Short mmCIF file of C-alpha atoms and ligand atoms in Angstrom, two decimals:
data_model
loop_
_atom_site.label_atom_id
_atom_site.label_comp_id
_atom_site.label_asym_id
_atom_site.label_seq_id
_atom_site.Cartn_x
_atom_site.Cartn_y
_atom_site.Cartn_z
CA MET A 133 36.36 -7.04 -15.28
CA PHE A 134 33.33 -7.83 -13.22
CA LYS A 135 29.88 -7.57 -14.72
CA ILE A 136 26.57 -6.78 -13.09
CA ASN A 137 23.36 -8.75 -13.36
CA GLU A 138 21.70 -6.56 -15.97
CA ASN A 139 18.29 -7.96 -15.16
CA TYR A 140 18.29 -5.64 -12.14
CA LEU A 141 18.23 -2.70 -14.56
CA LYS A 142 14.87 -3.89 -15.86
CA LEU A 143 13.20 -3.26 -12.51
CA PRO A 144 11.05 -0.13 -12.35
CA GLY A 145 13.19 2.78 -11.12
CA SER A 146 11.87 3.02 -7.59
CA TYR A 147 10.17 0.64 -5.22
CA LEU A 148 6.52 1.58 -4.68
CA PHE A 149 6.92 2.32 -0.98
CA SER A 150 10.01 4.47 -1.42
CA THR A 151 8.12 6.65 -3.90
CA ILE A 152 5.29 6.96 -1.39
CA GLY A 153 7.79 7.68 1.39
CA LYS A 154 9.37 10.51 -0.60
CA LYS A 155 6.03 12.09 -1.48
CA VAL A 156 4.84 11.90 2.12
CA ALA A 157 8.12 13.31 3.48
CA ALA A 158 7.93 16.25 1.08
CA TYR A 159 4.32 16.96 2.06
CA ALA A 160 5.09 16.70 5.78
CA GLU A 161 8.03 19.08 5.44
CA ALA A 162 5.93 21.63 3.58
CA HIS A 163 3.02 21.30 6.05
CA PRO A 164 4.51 20.74 9.52
CA ASP A 165 1.18 21.69 11.15
CA LYS A 166 -0.73 18.76 9.58
CA ARG A 167 -1.11 15.42 11.39
CA LEU A 168 -0.78 12.67 8.80
CA ILE A 169 -2.47 9.31 9.33
CA ARG A 170 -0.77 6.39 7.62
CA LEU A 171 -3.02 3.65 6.36
CA GLY A 172 -0.65 2.70 3.58
CA ILE A 173 2.18 0.34 4.39
CA GLY A 174 1.34 -3.21 5.49
CA ASP A 175 3.30 -3.07 8.74
CA VAL A 176 1.65 -3.88 12.05
CA THR A 177 1.39 -1.48 15.00
CA GLN A 178 0.40 -3.61 18.01
CA PRO A 179 3.22 -4.77 20.33
CA LEU A 180 4.19 -8.42 20.65
CA ALA A 181 1.77 -10.38 22.82
CA PRO A 182 2.79 -11.18 26.44
CA ALA A 183 3.14 -14.94 25.77
CA ILE A 184 5.67 -14.16 23.03
CA ILE A 185 7.60 -11.70 25.17
CA ARG A 186 7.84 -14.32 27.96
CA ALA A 187 9.19 -16.89 25.48
CA LEU A 188 11.75 -14.38 24.17
CA HIS A 189 12.97 -13.59 27.69
CA ALA A 190 13.26 -17.25 28.61
CA ALA A 191 15.18 -18.03 25.41
CA VAL A 192 17.54 -15.08 25.96
CA ASP A 193 18.31 -16.42 29.45
CA GLU A 194 19.05 -19.86 27.99
CA MET A 195 21.62 -18.28 25.67
CA GLY A 196 23.47 -16.91 28.69
CA SER A 197 24.20 -20.25 30.28
CA ARG A 198 26.73 -22.85 29.12
CA GLU A 199 24.26 -25.73 29.56
CA THR A 200 21.49 -24.23 27.45
CA PHE A 201 23.41 -22.04 24.99
CA ARG A 202 22.62 -22.72 21.29
CA GLY A 203 24.79 -21.99 18.26
CA TYR A 204 23.79 -22.48 14.63
CA ALA A 205 20.18 -23.54 14.31
CA PRO A 206 19.39 -26.82 12.50
CA ASP A 207 19.19 -26.33 8.73
CA LEU A 208 15.44 -26.64 8.39
CA GLY A 209 14.46 -25.22 11.78
CA TYR A 210 14.13 -26.56 15.34
CA ASP A 211 11.91 -29.61 15.73
CA PHE A 212 9.89 -27.96 18.52
CA LEU A 213 8.70 -25.27 16.09
CA ARG A 214 8.25 -27.49 13.04
CA THR A 215 6.19 -29.93 15.11
CA ALA A 216 4.02 -27.12 16.52
CA ILE A 217 3.42 -25.81 12.99
CA ALA A 218 2.59 -29.25 11.59
CA GLU A 219 0.15 -29.97 14.41
CA ASN A 220 -1.57 -26.60 14.61
CA ASP A 221 -1.54 -25.24 11.07
CA TYR A 222 -1.90 -28.50 9.16
CA LYS A 223 -2.95 -31.66 11.05
CA SER A 224 -5.70 -29.80 12.93
CA ARG A 225 -7.11 -28.70 9.56
CA GLY A 226 -6.94 -32.20 8.12
CA CYS A 227 -3.90 -31.45 5.92
CA ASP A 228 -1.41 -34.23 5.32
CA ILE A 229 1.76 -32.24 6.03
CA SER A 230 4.51 -33.50 8.32
CA ALA A 231 7.07 -31.56 10.32
CA ASP A 232 9.91 -32.57 8.01
CA GLU A 233 8.17 -30.86 5.06
CA ILE A 234 8.35 -27.50 6.86
CA PHE A 235 11.33 -25.19 6.31
CA VAL A 236 11.60 -22.45 8.93
CA SER A 237 12.94 -19.10 7.72
CA ASP A 238 13.26 -15.43 8.57
CA GLY A 239 10.02 -14.52 6.82
CA ALA A 240 7.90 -15.10 3.76
CA LYS A 241 9.38 -12.32 1.69
CA CYS A 242 12.76 -14.02 1.34
CA ASP A 243 11.21 -17.40 0.68
CA CYS A 244 8.75 -16.28 -1.93
CA SER A 245 11.42 -14.31 -3.74
CA ASN A 246 14.13 -17.00 -3.47
CA ILE A 247 11.95 -19.97 -4.38
CA GLN A 248 12.27 -19.21 -8.11
CA GLU A 249 15.95 -20.18 -7.91
CA ILE A 250 15.08 -23.88 -7.80
CA PHE A 251 13.19 -23.60 -11.09
CA GLY A 252 14.58 -23.58 -14.63
CA GLN A 253 15.24 -20.36 -16.44
CA ASP A 254 12.72 -20.98 -19.21
CA ASN A 255 9.68 -21.48 -16.97
CA ARG A 256 6.78 -19.11 -17.70
CA ILE A 257 5.35 -17.47 -14.60
CA ALA A 258 1.75 -16.42 -14.09
CA VAL A 259 0.69 -13.93 -11.42
CA CYS A 260 -2.56 -12.52 -10.14
CA ASP A 261 -2.79 -8.90 -11.22
CA PRO A 262 -2.72 -6.89 -8.98
CA VAL A 263 -0.57 -8.63 -6.38
CA TYR A 264 2.29 -8.27 -3.87
CA PRO A 265 5.13 -7.14 -6.18
CA VAL A 266 7.80 -9.53 -4.89
CA TYR A 267 6.86 -12.45 -7.16
CA VAL A 268 7.37 -10.50 -10.37
CA ASP A 269 10.38 -8.55 -9.08
CA SER A 270 12.29 -11.70 -8.10
CA ASN A 271 11.66 -13.24 -11.50
CA VAL A 272 12.77 -10.01 -13.18
CA MET A 273 16.07 -10.17 -11.28
CA ALA A 274 16.45 -13.80 -12.32
CA GLY A 275 15.93 -12.91 -15.98
CA ARG A 276 12.70 -14.84 -16.36
CA ALA A 277 10.27 -11.95 -16.86
CA GLY A 278 11.34 -10.70 -20.30
CA GLU A 279 11.40 -7.01 -21.14
CA TRP A 280 9.51 -4.15 -19.52
CA ILE A 281 6.84 -2.72 -21.85
CA PRO A 282 6.36 0.83 -20.51
CA GLU A 283 3.14 1.60 -22.36
CA LYS A 284 1.48 -1.50 -20.88
CA GLU A 285 3.35 -1.40 -17.55
CA MET A 286 3.94 -5.13 -17.98
CA PHE A 287 6.83 -7.52 -18.51
CA SER A 288 6.77 -9.30 -21.87
CA ASN A 289 7.24 -12.83 -20.54
CA VAL A 290 4.92 -12.73 -17.53
CA ILE A 291 1.36 -14.03 -17.76
CA TYR A 292 -0.77 -11.50 -15.91
CA MET A 293 -4.11 -12.82 -14.69
CA PRO A 294 -6.40 -9.83 -14.18
CA CYS A 295 -8.33 -9.74 -10.90
CA THR A 296 -10.86 -6.91 -10.92
CA MET A 297 -14.34 -6.21 -9.65
CA ASP A 298 -15.63 -7.78 -12.90
CA ASN A 299 -14.41 -11.25 -11.89
CA ASP A 300 -14.73 -10.72 -8.14
CA PHE A 301 -10.91 -10.67 -7.99
CA VAL A 302 -10.71 -14.38 -8.86
CA PRO A 303 -8.52 -15.01 -11.91
CA ALA A 304 -9.60 -17.15 -14.85
CA PHE A 305 -7.20 -19.87 -16.05
CA PRO A 306 -4.81 -18.12 -18.42
CA LYS A 307 -4.95 -18.67 -22.19
CA GLU A 308 -1.23 -19.48 -22.31
CA THR A 309 -0.11 -22.36 -20.11
CA PRO A 310 2.16 -21.26 -17.27
CA ASP A 311 4.77 -23.40 -15.50
CA MET A 312 4.82 -21.50 -12.20
CA ILE A 313 1.62 -19.96 -10.86
CA TYR A 314 1.80 -17.48 -7.99
CA LEU A 315 -1.43 -17.31 -6.00
CA CYS A 316 -1.80 -15.10 -2.94
CA TYR A 317 -4.91 -15.63 -0.82
CA PRO A 318 -6.16 -13.80 1.18
CA ASN A 319 -4.85 -11.40 -1.40
CA ASN A 320 -2.61 -8.43 -0.91
CA PRO A 321 -3.80 -5.88 -2.04
CA THR A 322 -7.43 -6.72 -2.93
CA GLY A 323 -8.31 -8.59 0.28
CA ALA A 324 -10.07 -11.19 -1.88
CA THR A 325 -10.16 -14.92 -1.10
CA LEU A 326 -10.86 -18.13 -2.98
CA THR A 327 -13.44 -20.63 -1.80
CA LYS A 328 -12.23 -24.16 -1.25
CA ALA A 329 -13.95 -25.23 -4.50
CA GLN A 330 -12.21 -22.43 -6.45
CA LEU A 331 -8.81 -23.34 -5.01
CA GLN A 332 -9.45 -27.01 -5.75
CA ASP A 333 -10.03 -26.03 -9.40
CA TRP A 334 -6.61 -24.37 -9.45
CA VAL A 335 -4.98 -27.44 -7.91
CA ASP A 336 -6.66 -29.69 -10.50
CA TYR A 337 -5.58 -27.31 -13.28
CA ALA A 338 -1.95 -27.28 -12.07
CA ASN A 339 -1.82 -31.06 -11.86
CA ARG A 340 -3.38 -31.30 -15.33
CA VAL A 341 -0.94 -28.93 -17.07
CA GLY A 342 2.12 -29.87 -14.99
CA ALA A 343 2.50 -26.48 -13.31
CA VAL A 344 3.54 -25.69 -9.76
CA ILE A 345 1.45 -23.37 -7.58
CA LEU A 346 3.42 -21.06 -5.30
CA TYR A 347 0.78 -20.28 -2.71
CA ASP A 348 1.29 -17.31 -0.40
CA ALA A 349 -0.94 -17.63 2.66
CA ALA A 350 0.69 -14.84 4.71
CA TYR A 351 -2.76 -13.48 5.70
CA GLU A 352 -4.38 -16.80 6.56
CA ALA A 353 -5.08 -15.71 10.16
CA TYR A 354 -7.54 -13.08 8.93
CA ILE A 355 -9.92 -15.57 7.32
CA SER A 356 -13.33 -15.33 8.96
CA GLU A 357 -15.53 -17.20 6.49
CA GLU A 358 -16.06 -20.96 6.76
CA ASN A 359 -15.72 -21.90 3.10
CA VAL A 360 -12.34 -20.18 2.68
CA PRO A 361 -9.36 -22.54 2.97
CA HIS A 362 -6.47 -21.57 5.25
CA SER A 363 -3.99 -23.71 3.35
CA ILE A 364 -3.73 -25.02 -0.19
CA PHE A 365 -3.06 -28.42 1.37
CA GLU A 366 -6.75 -28.57 2.33
CA CYS A 367 -7.26 -29.39 -1.37
CA GLU A 368 -6.90 -32.89 -2.75
CA GLY A 369 -3.86 -33.36 -4.95
CA ALA A 370 -2.00 -30.26 -3.68
CA ARG A 371 0.91 -32.38 -2.44
CA THR A 372 1.99 -33.01 -6.04
CA CYS A 373 1.71 -29.43 -7.31
CA ALA A 374 2.04 -26.85 -4.52
CA ILE A 375 4.46 -25.02 -2.27
CA GLU A 376 3.05 -22.81 0.50
CA PHE A 377 4.53 -19.73 2.18
CA ARG A 378 3.53 -18.58 5.65
CA SER A 379 4.60 -15.71 7.83
CA PHE A 380 4.43 -14.81 11.52
CA SER A 381 4.41 -11.13 10.56
CA LYS A 382 0.73 -10.41 10.26
CA ASN A 383 -0.81 -12.97 12.63
CA ALA A 384 1.66 -12.36 15.48
CA GLY A 385 3.34 -9.00 14.81
CA PHE A 386 6.77 -10.44 13.89
CA THR A 387 7.50 -7.89 11.11
CA GLY A 388 10.51 -6.65 13.07
CA VAL A 389 11.36 -9.98 14.69
CA ARG A 390 11.28 -12.03 11.44
CA LEU A 391 9.92 -15.55 11.23
CA GLY A 392 8.16 -17.54 8.54
CA PHE A 393 8.16 -20.93 6.91
CA THR A 394 7.70 -22.69 3.62
CA VAL A 395 6.06 -26.05 3.07
CA VAL A 396 7.52 -28.22 0.32
CA PRO A 397 5.76 -31.61 0.24
CA ARG A 398 7.93 -34.63 -0.50
CA ASP A 399 5.52 -35.68 -3.28
CA LEU A 400 6.27 -32.56 -5.31
CA LYS A 401 8.63 -33.80 -8.02
CA CYS A 402 9.99 -32.88 -11.41
CA GLY A 403 10.71 -36.28 -12.96
CA ASP A 404 12.69 -38.10 -10.28
CA VAL A 405 13.89 -34.97 -8.52
CA SER A 406 12.10 -33.92 -5.35
CA LEU A 407 11.79 -30.17 -4.91
CA HIS A 408 12.15 -30.78 -1.19
CA SER A 409 15.76 -31.84 -1.78
CA LEU A 410 16.45 -28.75 -3.90
CA TRP A 411 15.00 -26.32 -1.36
CA ALA A 412 17.02 -28.03 1.35
CA ARG A 413 20.13 -26.70 -0.49
CA ARG A 414 18.81 -23.13 -0.68
CA HIS A 415 20.94 -20.10 0.24
CA GLY A 416 21.55 -19.58 3.92
CA THR A 417 20.57 -23.09 4.95
CA LYS A 418 23.16 -23.26 7.67
CA TYR A 419 21.42 -20.59 9.69
CA ASN A 420 17.97 -20.76 8.09
CA GLY A 421 17.70 -17.07 8.95
CA ALA A 422 15.79 -17.53 12.20
CA PRO A 423 17.71 -17.61 15.49
CA TYR A 424 16.84 -19.98 18.35
CA ILE A 425 15.37 -17.11 20.36
CA ILE A 426 12.97 -16.21 17.58
CA GLN A 427 11.97 -19.81 16.93
CA ARG A 428 11.08 -20.13 20.63
CA ALA A 429 8.95 -16.99 20.24
CA GLY A 430 7.30 -18.68 17.25
CA GLU A 431 6.56 -21.75 19.35
CA ALA A 432 4.75 -19.50 21.85
CA VAL A 433 2.37 -18.42 19.08
CA TYR A 434 0.87 -21.92 19.35
CA SER A 435 0.60 -22.02 23.15
CA PRO A 436 -2.93 -21.65 24.58
CA GLU A 437 -2.09 -18.15 25.93
CA GLY A 438 -0.43 -17.16 22.65
CA LYS A 439 -3.40 -18.33 20.62
CA ALA A 440 -5.87 -16.40 22.80
CA GLU A 441 -3.79 -13.19 22.76
CA LEU A 442 -3.23 -13.31 19.01
CA LYS A 443 -6.88 -13.97 18.31
CA GLU A 444 -7.54 -10.67 20.08
CA GLN A 445 -4.83 -8.90 18.07
CA VAL A 446 -6.25 -10.08 14.76
CA ALA A 447 -9.73 -9.06 15.96
CA TYR A 448 -8.37 -5.60 16.78
CA TYR A 449 -7.14 -5.12 13.21
CA MET A 450 -10.32 -6.58 11.77
CA LYS A 451 -12.35 -4.07 13.79
CA ASN A 452 -10.34 -1.39 11.97
CA ALA A 453 -11.06 -3.13 8.66
CA HIS A 454 -14.76 -2.97 9.45
CA VAL A 455 -14.54 0.75 10.28
CA ILE A 456 -12.77 1.45 6.98
CA TYR A 457 -15.05 -0.76 4.90
CA GLU A 458 -18.33 0.56 6.32
CA GLY A 459 -17.13 4.17 6.49
CA LEU A 460 -16.05 4.24 2.86
CA LYS A 461 -19.22 2.53 1.75
CA SER A 462 -21.36 5.08 3.56
CA ALA A 463 -19.30 7.83 1.89
CA GLY A 464 -20.31 6.38 -1.50
CA TYR A 465 -17.16 4.48 -2.44
CA THR A 466 -17.20 1.07 -4.11
CA VAL A 467 -15.29 -1.14 -1.69
CA ALA A 468 -13.95 -4.72 -1.58
CA GLY A 469 -11.87 -6.81 0.82
CA GLY A 470 -11.80 -6.23 4.57
CA VAL A 471 -13.72 -9.41 5.52
CA ASN A 472 -11.03 -12.11 5.35
CA ALA A 473 -8.05 -9.76 5.10
CA PRO A 474 -6.67 -6.59 6.69
CA TYR A 475 -6.83 -4.81 3.32
CA ILE A 476 -9.60 -2.66 1.92
CA TRP A 477 -9.56 -2.14 -1.82
CA LEU A 478 -11.61 0.72 -3.15
CA LYS A 479 -12.37 2.04 -6.59
CA THR A 480 -10.98 5.51 -7.16
CA PRO A 481 -13.58 8.16 -8.03
CA GLU A 482 -14.40 8.82 -11.71
CA GLY A 483 -11.65 10.79 -13.42
CA MET A 484 -8.93 10.07 -10.83
CA ASP A 485 -6.21 7.51 -11.46
CA SER A 486 -4.69 5.83 -8.43
CA TRP A 487 -1.75 8.25 -7.99
CA LYS A 488 -4.06 11.25 -8.41
CA PHE A 489 -6.27 9.82 -5.68
CA PHE A 490 -3.18 9.26 -3.52
CA ASP A 491 -2.32 12.98 -3.82
CA TYR A 492 -5.94 13.97 -3.25
CA LEU A 493 -6.23 11.95 -0.01
CA LEU A 494 -2.84 13.14 1.20
CA GLU A 495 -3.60 16.80 0.57
CA THR A 496 -7.25 16.98 1.61
CA ALA A 497 -7.62 14.38 4.39
CA ASN A 498 -3.92 14.02 5.28
CA VAL A 499 -4.39 10.27 4.97
CA VAL A 500 -1.71 8.11 3.34
CA GLY A 501 -2.80 5.06 1.34
CA THR A 502 -1.32 3.02 -1.49
CA PRO A 503 -2.08 3.54 -5.18
CA GLY A 504 -3.40 0.37 -6.79
CA SER A 505 -1.25 0.71 -9.90
CA GLY A 506 1.79 -0.09 -7.75
CA PHE A 507 0.57 -3.69 -7.52
CA GLY A 508 0.20 -4.33 -11.25
CA PRO A 509 -1.53 -2.93 -14.32
CA SER A 510 -5.00 -4.15 -13.28
CA GLY A 511 -4.58 -2.24 -10.00
CA GLU A 512 -5.00 1.04 -11.85
CA GLY A 513 -8.27 2.66 -10.83
CA TYR A 514 -8.07 1.16 -7.33
CA PHE A 515 -6.55 2.15 -4.00
CA ARG A 516 -5.51 0.17 -0.91
CA LEU A 517 -6.07 1.10 2.72
CA THR A 518 -4.81 -1.14 5.50
CA ALA A 519 -6.30 -2.04 8.85
CA PHE A 520 -2.92 -2.14 10.63
CA GLY A 521 -3.15 1.33 12.17
CA THR A 522 -4.37 2.09 15.67
CA TYR A 523 -8.14 2.08 16.17
CA GLU A 524 -8.18 5.80 17.07
CA ASN A 525 -6.24 6.80 13.96
CA THR A 526 -8.36 4.57 11.76
CA VAL A 527 -11.59 6.12 13.04
CA GLU A 528 -10.20 9.63 12.58
CA ALA A 529 -8.92 8.89 9.06
CA ILE A 530 -12.32 7.63 7.99
CA GLU A 531 -14.09 10.61 9.56
CA ARG A 532 -11.80 12.90 7.60
CA ILE A 533 -12.46 11.02 4.34
CA LYS A 534 -16.22 11.09 4.96
CA LYS A 535 -16.09 14.88 5.26
CA LEU A 536 -14.48 15.38 1.84
N1 LIG B 1294 3.52 -12.17 1.46
C1 LIG B 1294 2.64 -11.18 1.32
C2 LIG B 1294 1.46 -11.38 0.46
C3 LIG B 1294 2.83 -9.95 1.97
O1 LIG B 1294 1.96 -8.96 1.80
C4 LIG B 1294 3.97 -9.79 2.78
C5 LIG B 1294 4.25 -8.52 3.48
O2 LIG B 1294 3.61 -7.53 3.36
C6 LIG B 1294 4.85 -10.85 2.90
C7 LIG B 1294 4.61 -12.03 2.24
C8 LIG B 1294 6.10 -10.70 3.71
O3 LIG B 1294 6.02 -11.39 4.88
P1 LIG B 1294 7.28 -11.42 5.86
O4 LIG B 1294 7.18 -10.24 6.76
O5 LIG B 1294 7.14 -12.72 6.56
O6 LIG B 1294 8.52 -11.37 5.03
#
């Protein structure tokens, strides 16, 4: 008789965005005359840049000819892409990362949820709270998170590191010592960043206590301030304590195309065992999830034309972020984020929890956002709006909110 993995039953009943989807669908059905503006889900709206489209077309043509056809991709990704990543994302920023430490994949979500499989069952995880829910969820499924405590909306074996306006969304070192520390900067959902000195403190801490930092830099392209690091490998000592996740989703619009990568330095070891060798055996290695065509599109991200076009795309979204940030501020809201990230994190008005504010915005302004409590217990009392809409919709949404 087969058995199920009962850890799955510990997950909260419904994924945050499916609950939002159901509520929005019900409202839209009841009010067909209303035009809803969605500033909730973190998907992009701008089409792929011309340089990427050209690379896709060229790669598709190659697949149609016997001489240039490609089958299974190399396990860790094509050299042309791994070299472009190493040169542009790391060497040019002074980071000591080589192409063979880069593992190409079909996106950061799979990597940052699967990475926990190379770690022992009894590791304690620590997460920023609030944060992208995938880190906790994947550890729940693996049986590492303990039991769900409904009254606290927390798992018993997870170390939550509160990030609120009181600490400028920068977590303090936890009282209990974790083994695996998930850091996400620029942060989803708060939009907060760490300075290089603050990240260096975390690297020193991890090396001191023997923890690994799982650093999610999916929003690195949105960093505008000088003292904010783009990679954890800008910090000294990170090669012995950190793994980094990157995505082409938010910097290049690949949410539907799928491409990302993970950096596992060869110096990261547990005793004699290199984590690089463990990750090389991960699920799906044979295909690494990203087809040749898509890896060629990824290479185009680093071409001079690609870089120029994508700089404009990021600037487009950041113009929206500015509209949201300034508009909400002028309407009297307390607002954070939006400077180094496409997320604006606002405090809900007195007397409204984050779901109540969700309903209020939906019903009065017909604007869809994301309740902060969906990202962790410390997200209660906050609300996320994203800059990924069109400029016109963003301006209209903020005008509507200002009129409330
Ligand atoms: N990491 C963070 C922090 C995210 O917010 C997201 C998507 O919203 C991802 C990773 C997923 O990236 P990808 O599309 O590459 O799977």
